[in-house]
mmCIF file of C-alpha atoms and ligand atoms in Angstrom:
data_model
loop_
_atom_site.group_PDB
_atom_site.id
_atom_site.type_symbol
_atom_site.label_atom_id
_atom_site.label_comp_id
_atom_site.label_asym_id
_atom_site.label_seq_id
_atom_site.Cartn_x
_atom_site.Cartn_y
_atom_site.Cartn_z
ATOM 1 C CA UNK A 1 9.847 -20.636 -2.512
ATOM 2 C CA UNK A 2 7.501 -20.413 0.355
ATOM 3 C CA UNK A 3 5.384 -17.321 0.106
ATOM 4 C CA UNK A 4 2.961 -15.936 2.692
ATOM 5 C CA UNK A 5 0.642 -12.918 2.345
ATOM 6 C CA UNK A 6 0.247 -10.989 5.669
ATOM 7 C CA UNK A 7 -2.966 -9.050 5.588
ATOM 8 C CA UNK A 8 -4.896 -10.720 2.821
ATOM 9 C CA UNK A 9 -7.448 -7.953 2.061
ATOM 10 C CA UNK A 10 -8.123 -6.415 -1.149
ATOM 11 C CA UNK A 11 -4.529 -6.276 -2.425
ATOM 12 C CA UNK A 12 -3.096 -9.062 -0.528
ATOM 13 C CA UNK A 13 -5.727 -11.329 -1.886
ATOM 14 C CA UNK A 14 -5.224 -10.229 -5.325
ATOM 15 C CA UNK A 15 -1.513 -10.887 -5.221
ATOM 16 C CA UNK A 16 -2.054 -14.195 -3.505
ATOM 17 C CA UNK A 17 -4.504 -15.285 -6.232
ATOM 18 C CA UNK A 18 -2.049 -14.395 -9.110
ATOM 19 C CA UNK A 19 0.580 -16.340 -7.375
ATOM 20 C CA UNK A 20 -1.644 -19.320 -6.543
ATOM 21 C CA UNK A 21 -2.750 -19.443 -10.210
ATOM 22 C CA UNK A 22 0.764 -19.493 -11.314
ATOM 23 C CA UNK A 23 1.364 -22.522 -9.314
ATOM 24 C CA UNK A 24 3.284 -20.992 -6.292
ATOM 25 C CA UNK A 25 2.696 -22.287 -2.730
ATOM 26 C CA UNK A 26 1.100 -19.263 -1.009
ATOM 27 C CA UNK A 27 -0.676 -19.068 2.220
ATOM 28 C CA UNK A 28 -2.963 -15.996 3.038
ATOM 29 C CA UNK A 29 -2.640 -14.785 6.744
ATOM 30 C CA UNK A 30 -5.269 -12.417 7.983
ATOM 31 C CA UNK A 31 -6.592 -11.610 11.511
ATOM 32 C CA UNK A 32 -10.041 -11.234 10.043
ATOM 33 C CA UNK A 33 -11.649 -14.434 11.177
ATOM 34 C CA UNK A 34 -14.840 -14.380 9.032
ATOM 35 C CA UNK A 35 -12.777 -13.779 5.918
ATOM 36 C CA UNK A 36 -10.435 -16.608 6.446
ATOM 37 C CA UNK A 37 -13.271 -18.904 7.391
ATOM 38 C CA UNK A 38 -14.997 -18.028 4.154
ATOM 39 C CA UNK A 39 -11.818 -18.796 2.212
ATOM 40 C CA UNK A 40 -11.303 -22.085 4.043
ATOM 41 C CA UNK A 41 -14.797 -23.160 3.546
ATOM 42 C CA UNK A 42 -15.587 -21.978 -0.107
ATOM 43 C CA UNK A 43 -12.396 -20.665 -1.427
ATOM 44 C CA UNK A 44 -11.316 -17.265 -2.567
ATOM 45 C CA UNK A 45 -13.790 -15.614 -4.845
ATOM 46 C CA UNK A 46 -12.035 -13.339 -7.403
ATOM 47 C CA UNK A 47 -14.281 -11.145 -9.449
ATOM 48 C CA UNK A 48 -12.993 -9.559 -12.554
ATOM 49 C CA UNK A 49 -15.218 -7.426 -14.690
ATOM 50 C CA UNK A 50 -18.202 -9.736 -15.397
ATOM 51 C CA UNK A 51 -16.509 -13.084 -14.561
ATOM 52 C CA UNK A 52 -15.799 -14.818 -11.202
ATOM 53 C CA UNK A 53 -13.674 -17.748 -10.134
ATOM 54 C CA UNK A 54 -13.077 -19.374 -6.886
ATOM 55 C CA UNK A 55 -9.597 -20.526 -5.856
ATOM 56 C CA UNK A 56 -8.876 -23.179 -3.223
ATOM 57 C CA UNK A 57 -6.035 -21.272 -1.700
ATOM 58 C CA UNK A 58 -4.839 -21.860 1.827
ATOM 59 C CA UNK A 59 -5.702 -19.269 4.549
ATOM 60 C CA UNK A 60 -5.216 -18.955 8.342
ATOM 61 C CA UNK A 61 -5.920 -16.434 10.953
ATOM 62 C CA UNK A 62 -2.929 -17.379 13.107
ATOM 63 C CA UNK A 63 0.473 -18.662 12.205
ATOM 64 C CA UNK A 64 0.563 -22.273 11.150
ATOM 65 C CA UNK A 65 2.885 -24.213 13.632
ATOM 66 C CA UNK A 66 6.434 -24.387 12.390
ATOM 67 C CA UNK A 67 5.793 -22.447 9.130
ATOM 68 C CA UNK A 68 8.409 -19.949 8.136
ATOM 69 C CA UNK A 69 8.441 -18.353 4.760
ATOM 70 C CA UNK A 70 11.069 -17.116 2.244
ATOM 71 C CA UNK A 71 8.873 -14.058 1.486
ATOM 72 C CA UNK A 72 6.244 -12.569 3.523
ATOM 73 C CA UNK A 73 4.201 -10.072 1.537
ATOM 74 C CA UNK A 74 2.967 -7.479 3.917
ATOM 75 C CA UNK A 75 -0.241 -5.875 2.758
ATOM 76 C CA UNK A 76 -2.058 -4.725 5.928
ATOM 77 C CA UNK A 77 -3.070 -1.070 5.860
ATOM 78 C CA UNK A 78 -0.005 0.866 7.061
ATOM 79 C CA UNK A 79 -1.473 1.630 10.440
ATOM 80 C CA UNK A 80 -1.879 -2.183 11.036
ATOM 81 C CA UNK A 81 1.697 -3.059 10.399
ATOM 82 C CA UNK A 82 3.031 -3.363 13.961
ATOM 83 C CA UNK A 83 0.129 -5.385 15.152
ATOM 84 C CA UNK A 84 0.323 -7.700 12.235
ATOM 85 C CA UNK A 85 4.127 -8.168 12.726
ATOM 86 C CA UNK A 86 3.465 -8.933 16.433
ATOM 87 C CA UNK A 87 0.731 -11.364 15.847
ATOM 88 C CA UNK A 88 2.442 -13.184 12.986
ATOM 89 C CA UNK A 89 6.210 -12.906 14.210
ATOM 90 C CA UNK A 90 6.487 -16.744 14.074
ATOM 91 C CA UNK A 91 6.082 -16.875 10.304
ATOM 92 C CA UNK A 92 9.155 -14.571 9.894
ATOM 93 C CA UNK A 93 12.428 -16.452 10.369
ATOM 94 C CA UNK A 94 16.136 -15.129 10.115
ATOM 95 C CA UNK A 95 16.211 -15.758 6.354
ATOM 96 C CA UNK A 96 12.659 -14.344 5.522
ATOM 97 C CA UNK A 97 12.320 -11.277 3.204
ATOM 98 C CA UNK A 98 9.477 -9.030 4.336
ATOM 99 C CA UNK A 99 7.973 -7.212 1.318
ATOM 100 C CA UNK A 100 5.913 -4.056 1.721
ATOM 101 C CA UNK A 101 3.767 -2.709 -1.166
ATOM 102 C CA UNK A 102 1.880 -0.719 1.229
ATOM 103 C CA UNK A 103 1.068 3.043 0.343
ATOM 104 C CA UNK A 104 3.124 5.693 2.160
ATOM 105 C CA UNK A 105 6.382 4.957 3.765
ATOM 106 C CA UNK A 106 5.409 2.456 6.510
ATOM 107 C CA UNK A 107 7.986 -0.009 5.052
ATOM 108 C CA UNK A 108 10.625 2.686 5.367
ATOM 109 C CA UNK A 109 9.585 4.042 8.778
ATOM 110 C CA UNK A 110 8.219 1.052 10.715
ATOM 111 C CA UNK A 111 9.756 -2.069 9.403
ATOM 112 C CA UNK A 112 13.524 -1.368 10.101
ATOM 113 C CA UNK A 113 12.464 -1.333 13.868
ATOM 114 C CA UNK A 114 11.660 -5.110 13.562
ATOM 115 C CA UNK A 115 13.413 -6.531 10.542
ATOM 116 C CA UNK A 116 17.029 -6.151 9.562
ATOM 117 C CA UNK A 117 17.233 -3.616 6.711
ATOM 118 C CA UNK A 118 18.870 -5.962 4.263
ATOM 119 C CA UNK A 119 15.723 -8.228 4.451
ATOM 120 C CA UNK A 120 13.258 -5.544 3.749
ATOM 121 C CA UNK A 121 11.946 -4.934 0.208
ATOM 122 C CA UNK A 122 9.790 -2.067 -0.446
ATOM 123 C CA UNK A 123 7.780 -0.985 -3.560
ATOM 124 C CA UNK A 124 4.867 0.521 -5.062
ATOM 125 C CA UNK A 125 2.221 -0.849 -7.358
ATOM 126 C CA UNK A 126 -0.363 0.644 -9.626
ATOM 127 C CA UNK A 127 -2.426 -2.497 -9.549
ATOM 128 C CA UNK A 128 -5.666 -2.121 -7.493
ATOM 129 C CA UNK A 129 -8.539 -4.172 -6.042
ATOM 130 C CA UNK A 130 -11.532 -3.848 -3.809
ATOM 131 C CA UNK A 131 -12.752 -6.102 -0.981
ATOM 132 C CA UNK A 132 -16.290 -7.050 -1.664
ATOM 133 C CA UNK A 133 -16.848 -8.900 1.607
ATOM 134 C CA UNK A 134 -15.559 -11.995 3.503
ATOM 135 C CA UNK A 135 -13.816 -14.195 1.072
ATOM 136 C CA UNK A 136 -14.391 -12.136 -2.058
ATOM 137 C CA UNK A 137 -12.310 -9.575 -3.869
ATOM 138 C CA UNK A 138 -12.907 -7.481 -7.032
ATOM 139 C CA UNK A 139 -9.834 -7.090 -9.322
ATOM 140 C CA UNK A 140 -9.212 -3.461 -10.449
ATOM 141 C CA UNK A 141 -6.538 -1.921 -12.717
ATOM 142 C CA UNK A 142 -3.270 -3.397 -13.649
ATOM 143 C CA UNK A 143 -0.110 -1.682 -14.474
ATOM 144 C CA UNK A 144 3.299 -2.053 -12.920
ATOM 145 C CA UNK A 145 5.031 -2.721 -9.616
ATOM 146 C CA UNK A 146 8.460 -1.404 -8.569
ATOM 147 C CA UNK A 147 10.463 -3.426 -6.110
ATOM 148 C CA UNK A 148 13.722 -2.539 -4.335
ATOM 149 C CA UNK A 149 15.800 -3.477 -1.359
ATOM 150 C CA UNK A 150 15.472 -0.990 1.383
ATOM 151 C CA UNK A 151 19.315 -1.063 1.949
ATOM 152 C CA UNK A 152 19.845 -0.355 -1.762
ATOM 153 C CA UNK A 153 21.960 -2.588 -3.978
ATOM 154 C CA UNK A 154 21.049 -5.738 -5.867
ATOM 155 C CA UNK A 155 20.451 -9.216 -4.418
ATOM 156 C CA UNK A 156 19.551 -12.535 -5.937
ATOM 157 C CA UNK A 157 16.501 -12.841 -3.550
ATOM 158 C CA UNK A 158 15.086 -9.570 -4.864
ATOM 159 C CA UNK A 159 15.567 -10.602 -8.511
ATOM 160 C CA UNK A 160 14.099 -13.938 -7.775
ATOM 161 C CA UNK A 161 11.000 -12.400 -6.292
ATOM 162 C CA UNK A 162 10.706 -10.026 -9.346
ATOM 163 C CA UNK A 163 10.741 -13.090 -11.502
ATOM 164 C CA UNK A 164 8.125 -14.786 -9.457
ATOM 165 C CA UNK A 165 5.794 -11.802 -9.775
ATOM 166 C CA UNK A 166 6.420 -11.513 -13.545
ATOM 167 C CA UNK A 167 5.799 -15.320 -13.939
ATOM 168 C CA UNK A 168 2.479 -14.762 -11.983
ATOM 169 C CA UNK A 169 1.431 -11.987 -14.563
ATOM 170 C CA UNK A 170 2.134 -9.217 -11.988
ATOM 171 C CA UNK A 171 4.320 -7.053 -14.129
ATOM 172 C CA UNK A 172 7.215 -6.079 -11.898
ATOM 173 C CA UNK A 173 10.446 -4.071 -12.278
ATOM 174 C CA UNK A 174 13.407 -4.658 -9.805
ATOM 175 C CA UNK A 175 15.174 -1.391 -9.392
ATOM 176 C CA UNK A 176 18.298 -0.884 -7.349
ATOM 177 C CA UNK A 177 16.829 2.465 -6.306
ATOM 178 C CA UNK A 178 13.134 2.639 -6.212
ATOM 179 C CA UNK A 179 13.161 5.516 -3.802
ATOM 180 C CA UNK A 180 12.271 8.115 -6.426
ATOM 181 C CA UNK A 181 9.304 5.991 -7.555
ATOM 182 C CA UNK A 182 8.183 5.438 -3.860
ATOM 183 C CA UNK A 183 8.582 9.182 -3.112
ATOM 184 C CA UNK A 184 6.753 10.345 -6.137
ATOM 185 C CA UNK A 185 3.881 7.911 -5.265
ATOM 186 C CA UNK A 186 4.018 9.251 -1.758
ATOM 187 C CA UNK A 187 3.768 12.934 -3.043
ATOM 188 C CA UNK A 188 0.744 11.815 -5.208
ATOM 189 C CA UNK A 189 -0.960 9.964 -2.408
ATOM 190 C CA UNK A 190 -0.309 12.619 0.284
ATOM 191 C CA UNK A 191 -1.967 15.219 -1.993
ATOM 192 C CA UNK A 192 -4.912 13.587 -3.809
ATOM 193 C CA UNK A 193 -5.942 11.559 -0.730
ATOM 194 C CA UNK A 194 -6.480 14.141 2.040
ATOM 195 C CA UNK A 195 -7.876 16.746 -0.390
ATOM 196 C CA UNK A 196 -10.561 14.364 -1.670
ATOM 197 C CA UNK A 197 -11.184 12.867 1.777
ATOM 198 C CA UNK A 198 -11.686 16.217 3.382
ATOM 199 C CA UNK A 199 -13.943 17.727 0.579
ATOM 200 C CA UNK A 200 -15.594 14.503 -0.128
ATOM 201 C CA UNK A 201 -15.202 15.328 -3.888
ATOM 202 C CA UNK A 202 -14.055 12.432 -6.256
ATOM 203 C CA UNK A 203 -10.690 12.714 -7.996
ATOM 204 C CA UNK A 204 -12.287 14.302 -11.094
ATOM 205 C CA UNK A 205 -14.115 16.911 -9.143
ATOM 206 C CA UNK A 206 -11.306 17.951 -6.801
ATOM 207 C CA UNK A 207 -8.517 17.615 -9.461
ATOM 208 C CA UNK A 208 -10.063 19.766 -12.003
ATOM 209 C CA UNK A 209 -11.061 22.529 -9.712
ATOM 210 C CA UNK A 210 -8.412 25.334 -9.644
ATOM 211 C CA UNK A 211 -8.239 25.365 -5.840
ATOM 212 C CA UNK A 212 -8.043 21.543 -5.721
ATOM 213 C CA UNK A 213 -5.061 21.666 -8.095
ATOM 214 C CA UNK A 214 -3.528 24.556 -6.177
ATOM 215 C CA UNK A 215 -3.743 22.751 -2.792
ATOM 216 C CA UNK A 216 -2.468 19.471 -4.289
ATOM 217 C CA UNK A 217 0.461 21.267 -5.911
ATOM 218 C CA UNK A 218 1.367 22.949 -2.574
ATOM 219 C CA UNK A 219 1.393 19.516 -0.853
ATOM 220 C CA UNK A 220 3.433 17.896 -3.565
ATOM 221 C CA UNK A 221 5.965 20.840 -3.337
ATOM 222 C CA UNK A 222 6.280 20.125 0.435
ATOM 223 C CA UNK A 223 6.722 16.416 0.092
ATOM 224 C CA UNK A 224 9.378 17.009 -2.753
ATOM 225 C CA UNK A 225 11.228 19.402 -0.584
ATOM 226 C CA UNK A 226 11.590 16.713 2.147
ATOM 227 C CA UNK A 227 12.548 14.121 -0.512
ATOM 228 C CA UNK A 228 15.244 16.589 -1.761
ATOM 229 C CA UNK A 229 16.756 16.953 1.769
ATOM 230 C CA UNK A 230 17.147 13.216 1.809
ATOM 231 C CA UNK A 231 18.697 13.072 -1.562
ATOM 232 C CA UNK A 232 15.896 11.759 -3.479
ATOM 233 C CA UNK A 233 14.928 13.595 -6.831
ATOM 234 C CA UNK A 234 11.172 13.940 -6.462
ATOM 235 C CA UNK A 235 10.015 15.497 -9.863
ATOM 236 C CA UNK A 236 7.057 17.796 -8.948
ATOM 237 C CA UNK A 237 6.211 18.339 -12.708
ATOM 238 C CA UNK A 238 6.055 14.439 -13.138
ATOM 239 C CA UNK A 239 3.769 14.076 -10.089
ATOM 240 C CA UNK A 240 1.485 16.957 -11.079
ATOM 241 C CA UNK A 241 1.060 15.406 -14.606
ATOM 242 C CA UNK A 242 0.331 12.060 -12.996
ATOM 243 C CA UNK A 243 -2.290 13.749 -10.866
ATOM 244 C CA UNK A 244 -3.868 15.547 -13.775
ATOM 245 C CA UNK A 245 -4.042 12.228 -15.691
ATOM 246 C CA UNK A 246 -5.662 10.521 -12.707
ATOM 247 C CA UNK A 247 -8.140 13.261 -12.347
ATOM 248 C CA UNK A 248 -9.278 13.578 -16.000
ATOM 249 C CA UNK A 249 -13.027 13.139 -15.706
ATOM 250 C CA UNK A 250 -13.338 11.084 -18.905
ATOM 251 C CA UNK A 251 -10.583 8.693 -17.802
ATOM 252 C CA UNK A 252 -10.961 7.796 -14.132
ATOM 253 C CA UNK A 253 -12.342 11.017 -12.614
ATOM 254 C CA UNK A 254 -15.125 9.178 -10.800
ATOM 255 C CA UNK A 255 -12.559 7.300 -8.816
ATOM 256 C CA UNK A 256 -12.808 7.656 -5.001
ATOM 257 C CA UNK A 257 -9.201 7.668 -3.636
ATOM 258 C CA UNK A 258 -8.749 5.161 -0.940
ATOM 259 C CA UNK A 259 -8.633 7.783 1.964
ATOM 260 C CA UNK A 260 -12.121 9.141 0.841
ATOM 261 C CA UNK A 261 -13.380 5.573 0.830
ATOM 262 C CA UNK A 262 -12.009 5.201 4.329
ATOM 263 C CA UNK A 263 -13.623 8.305 5.519
ATOM 264 C CA UNK A 264 -16.956 7.531 3.856
ATOM 265 C CA UNK A 265 -16.934 4.093 5.452
ATOM 266 C CA UNK A 266 -15.874 5.348 8.981
ATOM 267 C CA UNK A 267 -12.601 3.520 8.744
ATOM 268 C CA UNK A 268 -9.270 4.810 10.007
ATOM 269 C CA UNK A 269 -7.204 6.228 7.181
ATOM 270 C CA UNK A 270 -3.480 5.870 6.232
ATOM 271 C CA UNK A 271 -2.871 9.504 6.887
ATOM 272 C CA UNK A 272 0.008 8.559 9.330
ATOM 273 C CA UNK A 273 2.020 6.690 6.669
ATOM 274 C CA UNK A 274 1.517 9.483 4.206
ATOM 275 C CA UNK A 275 1.444 13.138 5.461
ATOM 276 C CA UNK A 276 2.201 12.108 8.995
ATOM 277 C CA UNK A 277 5.346 10.397 8.042
ATOM 278 C CA UNK A 278 6.388 13.296 5.828
ATOM 279 C CA UNK A 279 5.791 15.873 8.602
ATOM 280 C CA UNK A 280 7.910 13.750 11.025
ATOM 281 C CA UNK A 281 10.862 13.520 8.571
ATOM 282 C CA UNK A 282 10.559 17.257 7.951
ATOM 283 C CA UNK A 283 10.832 17.881 11.689
ATOM 284 C CA UNK A 284 14.086 16.184 11.630
ATOM 285 C CA UNK A 285 15.393 18.873 9.251
ATOM 286 C CA UNK A 286 13.609 21.630 11.115
ATOM 287 C CA UNK A 287 11.328 22.240 8.147
ATOM 288 C CA UNK A 288 7.642 23.176 8.548
ATOM 289 C CA UNK A 289 4.951 21.924 6.028
ATOM 290 C CA UNK A 290 1.933 24.187 6.610
ATOM 291 C CA UNK A 291 -0.325 22.624 4.153
ATOM 292 C CA UNK A 292 0.590 18.995 4.873
ATOM 293 C CA UNK A 293 0.193 19.801 8.588
ATOM 294 C CA UNK A 294 -3.242 21.390 8.113
ATOM 295 C CA UNK A 295 -4.650 18.460 6.093
ATOM 296 C CA UNK A 296 -2.889 16.019 8.413
ATOM 297 C CA UNK A 297 -4.642 17.559 11.471
ATOM 298 C CA UNK A 298 -8.067 17.515 9.888
ATOM 299 C CA UNK A 299 -7.911 13.939 8.672
ATOM 300 C CA UNK A 300 -6.442 12.825 12.079
ATOM 301 C CA UNK A 301 -9.468 14.348 13.876
ATOM 302 C CA UNK A 302 -11.792 12.465 11.594
ATOM 303 C CA UNK A 303 -9.638 9.278 12.265
ATOM 304 C CA UNK A 304 -9.733 9.591 15.975
ATOM 305 C CA UNK A 305 -13.363 10.709 16.280
ATOM 306 C CA UNK A 306 -15.033 8.756 13.631
ATOM 307 C CA UNK A 307 -12.547 6.031 12.454
ATOM 308 C CA UNK A 308 -12.692 2.461 13.691
HETATM 309 P P1 NAD B 1 -7.581 -3.964 3.085
HETATM 310 O O1 NAD B 1 -8.071 -3.243 4.347
HETATM 311 O O2 NAD B 1 -8.457 -4.514 2.114
HETATM 312 O O3 NAD B 1 -6.675 -5.215 3.673
HETATM 313 C C1 NAD B 1 -5.850 -5.152 4.748
HETATM 314 C C2 NAD B 1 -6.072 -6.547 5.423
HETATM 315 O O4 NAD B 1 -5.222 -6.702 6.460
HETATM 316 C C3 NAD B 1 -7.530 -6.830 5.863
HETATM 317 O O5 NAD B 1 -7.979 -8.112 5.317
HETATM 318 C C4 NAD B 1 -7.319 -6.920 7.515
HETATM 319 O O6 NAD B 1 -8.185 -7.877 8.083
HETATM 320 C C5 NAD B 1 -5.823 -7.301 7.577
HETATM 321 N N1 NAD B 1 -5.286 -7.040 8.833
HETATM 322 C C6 NAD B 1 -5.537 -6.115 9.556
HETATM 323 N N2 NAD B 1 -4.845 -6.128 10.850
HETATM 324 C C7 NAD B 1 -4.158 -7.289 10.741
HETATM 325 C C8 NAD B 1 -3.314 -8.001 11.644
HETATM 326 N N3 NAD B 1 -3.093 -7.363 12.877
HETATM 327 N N4 NAD B 1 -2.788 -9.159 11.310
HETATM 328 C C9 NAD B 1 -3.215 -9.664 10.108
HETATM 329 N N5 NAD B 1 -4.082 -9.180 9.152
HETATM 330 C C10 NAD B 1 -4.492 -7.824 9.480
HETATM 331 O O7 NAD B 1 -6.453 -2.998 2.454
HETATM 332 P P2 NAD B 1 -5.874 -3.003 0.877
HETATM 333 O O8 NAD B 1 -6.773 -2.027 0.212
HETATM 334 O O9 NAD B 1 -5.654 -4.292 0.571
HETATM 335 O O10 NAD B 1 -4.619 -2.186 1.203
HETATM 336 C C11 NAD B 1 -3.454 -2.853 1.762
HETATM 337 C C12 NAD B 1 -2.162 -1.899 1.532
HETATM 338 O O11 NAD B 1 -1.966 -1.903 0.048
HETATM 339 C C13 NAD B 1 -2.421 -0.457 1.813
HETATM 340 O O12 NAD B 1 -1.155 0.039 2.259
HETATM 341 C C14 NAD B 1 -2.811 0.156 0.688
HETATM 342 O O13 NAD B 1 -2.455 1.561 0.563
HETATM 343 C C15 NAD B 1 -2.075 -0.547 -0.455
HETATM 344 N N6 NAD B 1 -2.628 -0.567 -1.792
HETATM 345 C C16 NAD B 1 -3.803 -0.897 -2.030
HETATM 346 C C17 NAD B 1 -4.323 -0.870 -3.324
HETATM 347 C C18 NAD B 1 -5.753 -1.371 -3.643
HETATM 348 O O14 NAD B 1 -6.135 -1.114 -4.708
HETATM 349 N N7 NAD B 1 -6.499 -1.870 -2.625
HETATM 350 C C19 NAD B 1 -3.405 -0.495 -4.310
HETATM 351 C C20 NAD B 1 -2.129 -0.010 -4.022
HETATM 352 C C21 NAD B 1 -1.641 -0.073 -2.838
#
């Protein structure tokens, strides 16, 4: 199969590297010219704990002429999705599957405007990574990735991608209905991200303070209520225990959730694909989400005034 990564930053480079090492033909597409030039010149540098290796993986900052892929793994930040699809539309053919492992529900909200639903795959991953600079990525935690067809049901192409990910050591479960997993991750991210980004407290600090837990729990309850209206069983107890585990000071409490990192670095956040998307969906049902709305408004101000 021909596989492209569209948006080869922290996560895209990591997945691309796993696939490349397992022998799959993969091309990294990214509009960031310095990053692409560095990979072309010196290879992609992958740092894992105290070791580093360099992979001669193909990278390009614009579509390679005539190249169309079986799978395009979309890993730009959610807010960059439309621009990436427009800039790289030539790599997506009528038989291409577009796969979003982005946080939030960009895959569900944005992709169907451009790609037929049957060819959209969505998922969530607990794998993580960080960009060190042009051409260099640090591998973070591993775990599990869930993959599902947006239109539901099974398909050989989805099973095949699951098998490819597993063969590449990227532990993946193909599920006919990943909506519960996606929505529970959405509730998790829509609560911990804005609360830490706005308070500038790390996960351990915010998640062990009674007011932090109270606020996160209110947001989780709102996201779950919208999920329930859509027929998705979002388990608030499960999300809250995941949050408590993620915030345990001795485990990973010093972790800076991605939205806090974005705010500290003056970058635009993924608030639109998280709380923004939930608020829009709630509006369709005439529901008001006061906690989500308040954190959305504050993060949106930061995005518009300070984010680039
Ligand atoms: P990132 O910013 O490191 O990577 C995004 C890449 O997309 C960048 O290299 C950027 O240059 C590129 N890009 C931006 N606009 C583009 C365009 N128009 N065309 C082509 N490329 C473009 O972000 P990330 O941390 O890798 O996150 C990507 C997605 O994965 C997000 O939705 C994030 O929430 C999700 N995610 C990340 C992690 C993680 O640990 N990094 C974990 C789970 C999920």
